[in-house]
Coordinates of C-alpha atoms and ligand atoms in Angstrom, one line a residue:
M1 CA 57.5 49.2 77.8
W2 CA 60.6 51.2 78.2
F3 CA 61.9 48.7 80.7
L4 CA 62.0 46.2 77.9
K5 CA 63.8 48.4 75.4
K6 CA 66.4 49.3 78.1
H7 CA 67.5 45.7 77.9
A8 CA 67.6 45.4 74.5
T9 CA 69.8 48.7 73.7
P10 CA 71.1 50.2 76.9
P11 CA 71.5 54.1 76.4
L12 CA 74.7 55.9 77.4
A13 CA 72.9 58.5 79.6
E14 CA 71.1 55.6 81.6
P15 CA 72.0 55.7 85.3
A16 CA 74.2 53.0 86.7
P17 CA 72.2 49.7 87.7
P18 CA 71.3 49.9 91.4
T19 CA 73.7 48.8 93.9
P20 CA 72.8 45.9 96.3
P21 CA 71.2 47.4 99.4
E22 CA 73.4 48.0 102.1
R23 CA 72.7 47.7 105.8
W24 CA 71.2 50.9 107.7
T25 CA 70.5 52.9 104.3
W26 CA 67.3 54.1 103.1
S27 CA 66.6 55.2 99.7
A28 CA 64.6 58.0 98.5
S29 CA 64.1 60.5 95.8
T30 CA 65.8 63.9 96.0
E31 CA 62.4 65.5 96.4
T32 CA 61.1 63.3 99.3
A33 CA 64.5 63.8 100.9
A34 CA 64.2 67.6 100.6
L35 CA 60.7 67.5 101.9
T36 CA 61.8 65.3 105.0
L37 CA 64.5 67.9 105.8
S38 CA 62.0 70.6 105.4
L39 CA 59.9 68.8 107.8
F40 CA 62.5 68.2 110.3
W41 CA 63.4 72.1 110.4
L42 CA 59.7 72.9 110.9
L43 CA 59.6 70.7 114.0
S44 CA 63.1 71.5 115.2
A45 CA 64.0 75.0 114.3
N46 CA 60.7 77.0 114.0
R47 CA 59.3 76.8 117.5
P48 CA 60.2 80.4 118.1
F49 CA 58.6 81.6 114.9
L50 CA 55.4 79.5 115.3
S51 CA 55.0 80.5 119.0
A52 CA 55.5 84.0 118.3
A53 CA 53.2 84.2 115.3
L54 CA 50.5 82.3 117.2
K55 CA 50.8 84.2 120.4
G56 CA 47.5 85.4 122.0
R57 CA 45.4 83.1 119.9
E58 CA 42.2 81.6 121.3
W59 CA 42.9 77.7 121.0
A60 CA 39.0 76.9 121.5
D61 CA 38.5 78.9 118.3
A62 CA 38.9 76.6 115.1
S63 CA 40.2 79.6 113.2
A64 CA 43.5 79.4 115.2
W65 CA 44.2 75.9 114.3
G66 CA 43.5 76.8 110.7
F67 CA 45.9 79.8 111.0
A68 CA 48.6 77.4 112.6
A69 CA 48.3 74.9 110.0
A70 CA 48.5 77.4 107.3
L71 CA 51.7 78.8 108.8
A72 CA 53.3 75.4 109.2
L73 CA 52.5 74.8 105.6
M74 CA 54.0 77.9 104.4
V75 CA 57.1 77.2 106.3
L76 CA 57.2 73.6 105.1
A77 CA 56.9 74.6 101.5
L78 CA 59.2 77.5 101.7
H79 CA 62.1 75.4 102.6
F80 CA 61.2 72.6 100.3
L81 CA 61.3 75.2 97.6
L82 CA 64.5 76.6 98.7
V83 CA 66.4 73.1 99.1
A84 CA 64.7 71.7 95.8
L85 CA 65.6 74.7 93.8
V86 CA 69.3 74.5 94.1
G87 CA 69.6 70.8 95.6
V88 CA 70.0 69.1 92.2
R89 CA 71.3 65.5 92.2
H90 CA 75.0 65.6 93.1
A91 CA 74.7 69.0 95.0
F92 CA 71.9 67.8 97.1
K93 CA 74.1 66.1 99.8
P94 CA 76.8 68.6 100.5
L95 CA 74.3 71.4 100.3
A96 CA 72.1 69.8 102.7
A97 CA 74.9 68.8 105.1
L98 CA 75.8 72.5 105.2
L99 CA 72.2 73.6 105.8
I100 CA 71.8 71.1 108.4
V101 CA 75.0 72.5 110.4
G102 CA 74.0 76.1 109.9
T103 CA 70.5 75.7 111.0
A104 CA 71.4 73.7 114.1
F105 CA 73.6 76.7 115.1
A106 CA 71.1 79.1 114.1
S107 CA 68.4 77.5 116.2
H108 CA 70.7 77.2 119.2
F109 CA 71.5 81.0 119.3
M110 CA 67.7 81.9 118.7
D111 CA 66.7 79.6 121.4
R112 CA 69.3 80.5 123.8
F113 CA 69.4 84.3 123.5
G114 CA 66.2 85.2 121.8
V115 CA 67.8 86.7 118.8
Y116 CA 66.4 87.4 115.2
L117 CA 68.6 86.5 112.4
D118 CA 68.0 89.7 110.4
P119 CA 70.6 91.3 108.1
S120 CA 72.1 93.4 110.9
M121 CA 72.5 90.4 113.2
L122 CA 74.3 88.5 110.2
R123 CA 76.4 91.3 109.5
N124 CA 77.4 91.2 113.2
V125 CA 78.1 87.5 112.9
L126 CA 80.1 88.0 109.7
R127 CA 82.2 90.8 111.1
T128 CA 82.9 89.2 114.7
D129 CA 86.4 88.0 115.4
A130 CA 87.3 84.5 116.5
K131 CA 87.8 85.5 120.0
E132 CA 84.3 86.8 120.3
A133 CA 82.8 84.0 118.4
G134 CA 84.8 81.6 120.7
E135 CA 83.0 83.0 123.8
L136 CA 79.7 81.9 122.3
F137 CA 80.4 78.2 122.0
S138 CA 80.3 76.2 125.0
W139 CA 80.1 72.6 125.9
S140 CA 76.2 72.9 126.5
L141 CA 76.0 73.3 122.6
L142 CA 76.8 69.6 122.3
P143 CA 73.5 67.9 123.2
H144 CA 71.8 70.4 121.0
L145 CA 73.9 69.8 118.1
L146 CA 73.9 66.1 118.5
W147 CA 70.2 66.0 117.6
Q148 CA 69.8 68.9 115.5
A149 CA 72.8 68.2 113.3
G150 CA 74.2 65.0 114.3
L151 CA 70.9 63.1 113.7
P152 CA 70.0 64.5 110.4
L153 CA 73.8 64.3 109.1
L154 CA 73.7 60.5 110.2
A155 CA 70.2 60.1 108.0
L156 CA 71.9 62.0 105.3
W157 CA 75.0 60.0 105.3
R158 CA 73.0 56.7 104.9
L159 CA 70.7 58.0 102.3
R160 CA 70.9 56.6 98.7
L161 CA 69.3 58.9 96.4
K162 CA 67.1 57.2 93.9
P163 CA 68.3 57.8 90.4
R164 CA 66.2 59.1 87.6
R165 CA 66.5 59.5 83.8
W166 CA 67.3 63.3 83.5
T167 CA 64.1 64.0 81.5
R168 CA 62.0 62.5 84.1
A169 CA 64.2 64.2 87.0
V170 CA 63.4 67.8 85.2
L171 CA 59.7 67.1 84.9
V172 CA 59.4 65.8 88.5
R173 CA 61.5 68.7 89.9
A174 CA 59.6 71.3 87.9
G175 CA 56.3 69.7 89.0
T176 CA 57.3 69.6 92.8
L177 CA 58.4 73.1 92.7
L178 CA 55.3 74.3 91.1
A179 CA 53.2 72.3 93.8
A180 CA 55.3 74.0 96.6
L181 CA 54.7 77.3 95.1
V182 CA 50.8 76.6 94.8
V183 CA 50.9 75.5 98.4
I184 CA 52.5 78.7 99.7
V185 CA 50.2 81.1 97.6
G186 CA 47.0 78.9 98.7
A187 CA 48.0 78.8 102.4
I188 CA 48.4 82.7 102.2
L189 CA 45.1 83.2 100.5
A190 CA 43.4 80.9 103.0
V191 CA 44.5 83.1 106.0
F192 CA 45.0 86.1 104.1
Q193 CA 43.5 88.6 106.5
P194 CA 45.3 87.5 109.8
F195 CA 48.5 86.6 107.9
S196 CA 48.7 90.1 106.3
S197 CA 48.0 91.9 109.5
L198 CA 50.7 89.9 111.3
M199 CA 53.3 90.6 108.7
R200 CA 52.4 94.3 108.7
N201 CA 52.3 94.6 112.6
Q202 CA 55.2 92.1 113.4
K203 CA 57.5 92.5 110.2
E204 CA 60.5 91.3 112.4
L205 CA 58.9 87.7 112.7
R206 CA 60.0 86.6 109.3
Y207 CA 63.5 86.8 110.7
L208 CA 62.6 83.8 113.0
I209 CA 61.7 81.4 110.0
T210 CA 64.8 79.0 110.0
P211 CA 66.8 78.5 107.8
A212 CA 65.2 80.9 105.3
N213 CA 66.1 83.9 107.6
Y214 CA 69.9 83.6 107.7
L215 CA 70.1 82.6 103.9
W216 CA 68.1 85.7 103.0
S217 CA 70.1 87.9 105.5
I218 CA 73.7 86.5 104.4
G219 CA 72.6 87.1 100.8
S220 CA 71.5 90.9 101.5
V221 CA 74.6 91.4 103.5
L222 CA 76.8 90.2 100.7
A223 CA 75.0 91.9 97.9
A224 CA 75.0 95.4 99.9
D225 CA 78.9 94.7 100.6
A226 CA 79.6 94.0 96.9
K227 CA 77.6 97.3 96.1
G228 CA 79.6 99.2 98.7
A229 CA 82.9 97.8 97.5
A230 CA 82.1 98.8 93.9
T231 CA 81.3 102.4 94.8
P232 CA 83.8 104.5 97.0
R233 CA 82.6 106.2 100.0
Q234 CA 80.7 109.3 99.5
P235 CA 82.7 112.4 100.7
I236 CA 80.8 114.6 103.2
G237 CA 81.5 117.9 104.7
L238 CA 83.7 119.1 101.8
D239 CA 83.2 122.7 103.1
A240 CA 84.5 121.7 106.7
A241 CA 86.8 124.5 108.2
P242 CA 88.1 125.7 111.5
G243 CA 85.5 128.2 113.1
P244 CA 86.9 131.5 114.7
N245 CA 87.3 129.9 118.2
F246 CA 89.3 127.1 116.7
V247 CA 91.6 129.4 114.6
K248 CA 92.5 131.6 117.5
R249 CA 93.3 128.6 120.0
T250 CA 96.9 128.9 121.1
R251 CA 97.1 126.0 123.6
P252 CA 97.1 122.5 122.4
T253 CA 93.5 120.9 122.6
L254 CA 92.7 117.0 123.1
L255 CA 89.1 115.7 123.0
V256 CA 89.1 112.0 124.0
F257 CA 85.9 110.2 122.8
V258 CA 85.5 106.8 124.3
V259 CA 83.1 104.6 122.3
G260 CA 81.7 102.2 125.1
E261 CA 80.4 98.6 124.3
T262 CA 77.2 97.1 125.6
A263 CA 76.8 99.3 128.7
R264 CA 73.1 99.8 129.5
A265 CA 71.6 102.8 131.2
A266 CA 69.7 100.7 133.5
N267 CA 72.6 99.5 135.3
W268 CA 74.6 102.9 135.3
G269 CA 75.1 104.2 138.9
L270 CA 75.1 107.8 137.9
S271 CA 71.9 107.4 136.3
G272 CA 70.2 106.3 139.4
Y273 CA 70.7 102.5 139.3
A274 CA 70.0 101.2 142.8
R275 CA 73.6 99.8 143.1
Q276 CA 76.7 102.2 142.7
T277 CA 78.3 100.8 139.6
T278 CA 80.2 104.2 139.0
P279 CA 81.7 105.0 142.3
E280 CA 85.0 106.6 140.9
L281 CA 82.9 108.8 138.4
A282 CA 80.6 109.7 141.2
A283 CA 83.5 111.1 143.2
T284 CA 85.1 112.9 140.2
P285 CA 84.2 116.8 140.1
G286 CA 82.8 118.0 137.0
V287 CA 81.4 114.9 135.4
I288 CA 78.2 115.5 133.4
N289 CA 75.9 112.5 133.2
F290 CA 73.3 112.2 130.6
A291 CA 70.7 109.9 132.0
Q292 CA 68.4 109.6 129.0
V293 CA 70.2 108.7 126.0
T294 CA 68.9 106.5 123.2
S295 CA 71.2 104.5 120.9
C296 CA 70.9 104.5 117.1
G297 CA 71.1 100.7 116.9
T298 CA 71.0 97.6 119.2
N299 CA 74.2 96.2 117.8
T300 CA 77.7 97.5 117.0
E301 CA 77.5 97.1 113.4
V302 CA 74.4 99.3 113.2
S303 CA 75.3 101.9 116.0
L304 CA 79.0 102.7 115.1
P305 CA 78.5 104.0 111.8
C306 CA 75.2 105.7 112.8
M307 CA 76.5 107.4 115.6
F308 CA 79.1 109.3 113.7
A309 CA 76.8 110.1 110.8
P310 CA 75.1 113.7 110.3
V311 CA 71.8 111.9 110.2
G312 CA 71.4 108.8 112.0
R313 CA 68.3 107.2 113.4
R314 CA 66.0 110.2 112.9
A315 CA 65.8 109.3 109.1
Y316 CA 67.6 105.9 109.2
D317 CA 69.2 105.0 105.9
E318 CA 71.8 102.1 106.2
E319 CA 73.0 102.3 102.6
R320 CA 73.6 106.1 102.9
I321 CA 75.2 105.8 106.1
R322 CA 77.6 103.1 105.2
G323 CA 78.2 104.6 101.8
S324 CA 79.3 108.0 103.3
E325 CA 82.3 109.2 105.3
S326 CA 81.9 109.9 109.0
L327 CA 82.5 112.6 111.6
L328 CA 86.0 111.4 111.8
H329 CA 86.7 112.4 108.0
V330 CA 85.0 115.6 108.4
L331 CA 87.0 116.5 111.4
G332 CA 90.3 115.6 109.5
R333 CA 89.3 117.7 106.7
A334 CA 89.1 120.7 109.0
G335 CA 92.7 120.1 110.2
V336 CA 91.8 118.2 113.3
G337 CA 94.3 115.3 114.1
V338 CA 92.2 112.2 114.4
Q339 CA 92.9 108.7 115.6
W340 CA 90.9 105.9 116.1
V341 CA 92.5 103.1 118.8
D342 CA 90.5 100.0 118.9
N343 CA 90.2 97.3 121.7
Q344 CA 87.5 95.4 119.8
S345 CA 86.7 94.2 116.5
G346 CA 87.4 97.4 114.4
C347 CA 85.7 100.7 113.8
K348 CA 83.1 99.3 111.2
G349 CA 84.2 101.6 108.5
V350 CA 84.0 105.1 110.3
C351 CA 87.8 105.4 110.5
D352 CA 88.6 104.2 106.9
G353 CA 91.9 105.6 105.7
L354 CA 92.6 107.3 108.9
P355 CA 95.2 106.6 111.3
T356 CA 94.1 103.5 113.5
A357 CA 95.9 101.5 116.1
F358 CA 95.0 98.2 117.8
V359 CA 95.6 97.7 121.4
K360 CA 96.5 94.1 120.9
D361 CA 99.3 95.2 118.6
W362 CA 100.7 97.4 121.3
N363 CA 100.3 94.5 123.8
P364 CA 100.9 96.5 126.8
A365 CA 102.4 94.5 129.7
G366 CA 100.1 92.5 132.1
L367 CA 96.9 93.7 130.1
C368 CA 96.7 91.1 127.2
A369 CA 96.1 87.4 127.1
G370 CA 95.0 85.1 124.4
G371 CA 94.5 87.7 121.9
R372 CA 92.3 89.9 124.2
C373 CA 93.4 93.1 126.2
L374 CA 91.6 94.7 129.1
D375 CA 90.3 98.1 128.2
E376 CA 93.2 99.8 130.2
G377 CA 95.4 99.2 127.4
L378 CA 93.6 102.0 125.7
L379 CA 95.6 104.4 127.9
Y380 CA 98.8 103.1 126.6
G381 CA 100.9 106.0 125.1
L382 CA 98.2 108.6 126.3
Q383 CA 100.9 110.3 128.4
E384 CA 103.3 110.7 125.5
R385 CA 100.4 112.0 123.3
L386 CA 99.5 114.5 126.1
T387 CA 103.2 115.6 126.7
Q388 CA 103.6 116.2 122.8
A389 CA 100.3 117.4 122.1
Q390 CA 100.0 120.1 119.4
G391 CA 96.9 121.6 117.5
T392 CA 93.7 120.3 117.9
Q393 CA 93.1 116.5 118.2
V394 CA 90.2 114.2 118.6
L395 CA 91.2 110.7 120.0
F396 CA 88.7 107.9 119.7
L397 CA 89.1 105.0 122.0
H398 CA 86.8 101.9 121.2
Q399 CA 86.4 99.6 124.3
L400 CA 85.7 96.1 124.7
G401 CA 83.5 97.3 127.6
N402 CA 80.8 94.9 128.6
H403 CA 81.0 92.7 125.5
G404 CA 79.0 89.6 126.6
P405 CA 78.3 86.8 127.3
S406 CA 81.7 86.6 129.2
Y407 CA 81.3 89.6 131.2
F408 CA 83.6 88.3 133.9
R409 CA 86.5 88.1 131.3
R410 CA 86.2 92.2 131.0
H411 CA 87.9 93.1 134.2
P412 CA 90.9 92.4 136.4
P413 CA 90.0 90.3 139.5
A414 CA 90.2 93.4 141.8
F415 CA 86.7 94.6 140.1
A416 CA 84.8 91.4 141.0
R417 CA 83.2 93.1 143.7
F418 CA 79.4 92.0 143.2
Q419 CA 79.3 88.3 144.3
P420 CA 78.5 85.6 143.4
A421 CA 79.2 86.5 139.9
C422 CA 78.7 84.2 136.9
E423 CA 82.1 82.8 135.7
Q424 CA 80.8 80.8 132.6
D425 CA 80.9 81.7 128.9
D426 CA 77.5 80.0 128.9
L427 CA 75.0 82.2 130.7
R428 CA 72.4 79.5 131.2
Q429 CA 74.7 77.9 133.6
C430 CA 74.3 81.0 136.1
S431 CA 71.5 82.3 137.9
R432 CA 70.1 85.8 136.8
E433 CA 71.6 87.4 140.1
Q434 CA 75.1 86.0 139.0
I435 CA 75.0 87.3 135.5
V436 CA 73.8 90.9 136.8
N437 CA 76.7 90.5 139.2
A438 CA 79.2 89.8 136.4
Y439 CA 77.9 92.4 134.4
D440 CA 77.9 95.1 136.9
N441 CA 81.5 94.2 137.7
A442 CA 82.3 94.9 134.2
L443 CA 80.8 98.3 134.5
L444 CA 82.9 99.0 137.6
Y445 CA 85.8 98.5 135.3
T446 CA 84.6 100.9 132.9
D447 CA 83.9 103.5 135.6
H448 CA 87.5 102.9 136.5
L449 CA 88.6 103.5 133.1
L450 CA 86.8 106.7 132.6
A451 CA 87.8 108.0 136.1
T452 CA 91.6 107.3 135.4
L453 CA 91.3 109.0 132.0
I454 CA 89.7 112.1 133.5
Q455 CA 92.7 112.1 136.0
R456 CA 95.2 112.0 133.4
L457 CA 93.5 114.6 131.1
K458 CA 93.2 116.8 134.3
A459 CA 96.9 116.4 135.1
A460 CA 97.9 117.6 131.8
S461 CA 95.5 120.4 131.9
D462 CA 98.2 123.0 132.7
R463 CA 99.4 122.7 129.2
V464 CA 96.5 121.0 127.0
D465 CA 92.9 121.6 127.0
T466 CA 91.5 118.5 127.6
A467 CA 87.9 117.1 127.3
L468 CA 86.2 113.6 127.4
I469 CA 82.9 112.4 125.9
Y470 CA 81.9 108.7 126.8
V471 CA 78.8 107.0 125.3
S472 CA 78.0 103.4 124.9
D473 CA 77.0 101.9 121.4
H474 CA 73.8 100.0 122.7
G475 CA 72.4 98.4 125.8
E476 CA 72.1 94.7 126.9
S477 CA 69.3 92.2 127.9
L478 CA 70.3 90.3 131.1
G479 CA 67.4 87.7 131.0
E480 CA 64.4 90.1 131.1
N481 CA 61.6 88.3 129.1
N482 CA 64.3 85.7 128.6
L483 CA 66.2 87.7 126.4
F484 CA 69.9 87.9 126.5
L485 CA 72.9 89.7 124.8
H486 CA 71.6 92.5 122.3
G487 CA 70.8 92.9 118.5
I488 CA 66.9 92.5 118.5
P489 CA 65.5 94.4 115.6
Y490 CA 65.3 97.9 116.5
A491 CA 61.7 98.5 116.2
I492 CA 60.8 95.9 118.7
A493 CA 64.0 95.9 120.9
P494 CA 63.4 96.3 124.5
D495 CA 64.6 99.7 126.3
V496 CA 67.4 98.0 128.0
Q497 CA 69.0 97.3 124.6
K498 CA 68.6 101.0 123.5
R499 CA 69.1 102.9 126.6
V500 CA 72.8 103.9 127.1
P501 CA 74.9 105.8 129.5
M502 CA 76.7 109.0 128.4
V503 CA 79.0 111.4 130.3
M504 CA 81.3 114.4 129.4
W505 CA 84.0 116.2 131.3
F506 CA 85.8 119.3 130.4
S507 CA 89.1 120.7 131.9
S508 CA 88.5 124.3 133.0
G509 CA 91.0 125.3 130.3
F510 CA 88.9 123.6 127.6
A511 CA 85.7 125.4 128.8
Q512 CA 87.2 128.7 129.2
T513 CA 88.9 128.7 125.6
R514 CA 85.8 127.2 124.0
G515 CA 83.5 129.9 126.0
L516 CA 81.7 126.7 127.1
D517 CA 79.2 127.3 130.1
V518 CA 79.3 123.8 131.7
A519 CA 76.6 124.5 134.2
C520 CA 74.2 125.3 131.2
L521 CA 75.4 121.9 129.6
A522 CA 74.7 120.2 132.9
Q523 CA 71.2 121.6 132.7
R524 CA 70.8 120.2 129.1
A525 CA 72.1 116.6 130.4
S526 CA 68.7 116.2 132.4
Q527 CA 66.9 116.3 129.0
P528 CA 66.6 113.3 126.5
A529 CA 69.4 113.0 124.0
T530 CA 70.3 110.3 121.4
H531 CA 73.3 109.1 119.2
D532 CA 71.9 111.6 116.5
H533 CA 73.2 114.4 118.8
L534 CA 77.0 113.3 118.7
F535 CA 78.2 114.3 115.3
H536 CA 76.7 117.9 115.6
T537 CA 77.9 118.2 119.3
V538 CA 81.5 117.2 118.6
L539 CA 81.7 119.6 115.7
G540 CA 80.4 122.3 118.0
L541 CA 82.8 121.6 120.7
V542 CA 85.9 121.7 118.6
D543 CA 84.4 124.5 116.5
V544 CA 84.5 122.9 113.0
R545 CA 82.2 124.8 110.6
T546 CA 80.3 123.1 107.9
A547 CA 76.9 123.3 106.4
L548 CA 76.3 119.9 107.7
H549 CA 76.3 121.0 111.4
E550 CA 72.9 121.4 112.6
K551 CA 72.4 123.5 115.8
T552 CA 69.3 121.8 116.9
W553 CA 71.3 118.5 117.2
D554 CA 74.1 120.1 118.8
L555 CA 73.9 119.5 122.7
T556 CA 76.3 122.4 123.3
A557 CA 73.9 125.0 121.3
G558 CA 73.2 127.8 123.6
C559 CA 76.0 126.8 126.1
V560 CA 79.0 127.9 123.9
A561 CA 80.4 131.1 122.7
P562 CA 79.1 131.7 119.0
Ligands
ZN1 ZN1 78.4 96.8 120.5

């Protein structure tokens, strides 16, 4: 009836008459297109989720098939809901294009490295620098992108969205959104018991549902950042003051704190790895090795703020940690000279407002190329600092360390001792042996850096009381269980991503002045320790007094003069 009327009086709001069909085009309603896209993602990007969620099910049992079907329906309806909710008529195509590309990249990294796209991983992705990101892209991505992004983009380009009168469009959209919601609720109710136990026992699995995972995680990171930007960092340790030992020191004191990157305890020579990856430290007298150290996080974004917080993993609260000042501020408050020197992607907020330098800005001769510097660049200016040292100082050096996947780029050629070593940015082009060799070569270079540092600190110790602490921020997976790199949610991360090397060294002047019994501390080193100990141990070593200092978390407690 209204069709006839249309000819009689064409209303202004009526959609334009259909254009003649073009070759190689298809037409569909926005809802059909959204459903097709969701189906494509279910089949192309959600294999990791479905296989993890269905792991260990008995396929002879009909309920396993029912459960699989319910999960698939949930994923399908959820993505339909997401796309249909925001993909209104003219926004649909650009939005779908963006999501197609984002999802193709996401599924590549999930497949390749076994990562979960949770907020902390997304924080890492958003904070990474161009150089770091560049190493993750290789030509092998191309076939994957061609079929996961190229194909749907082509289909999207040739799609003609069927026009609808706006009243009808609103009704249809509301109806399909409601239907999607009903499908999700119905599917959950149908398999409620196994589904709720899955979500309770393996919460992290939801971060495999793609693209909902990264959309949710980006949203939550941006929301947390906006909240953080609106509220200034909470000052901590307002009572921090020099202790009696600090006050009576007459010689300059320099503690160097090296923040390592991606070094795992399993491959650390000093901690019993079958291969000697720490020959120089092993030959350095007085090095104390802590063989059982657990990191706070499995990525830099979590570990760095956490290792310099008074309470880290033992009562983990990301919002409190990110919203508060760090150990560095407490030291500064007590009159310690603090500086952060970075050879990576920044201090993640722990040095906000404090003196900071970047090795790439110094551009030391022969150590930098293409915006990246070798870690020996961190030693630039150290001699001058030692010669001019006054008062009590803590110098933080943030390494590039074993940052993957391009381990072979982390050391000068002379350290490529374990061969054959992987020399590809794309780890899948290499055998496991080659990957481990490249990783171990990079560790040899960290060993060299630390031993050199100790030598220099020792050489200056006739005038300056010097000490060194080295600890890595998190570990790394090198292909065990088909996992690579790091960043698996903490609760389910393998030990190789959470166990890190830690060493300390003290000049005899430092030990004497501080009243530190080095043998006693060496004894303590055979016991387990965690990143949670660092805040309190550093305060204890330089003798900064504050109510925040907890003796039970100070590794030197019982080994230093009170
Ligand atoms: Zn890291």
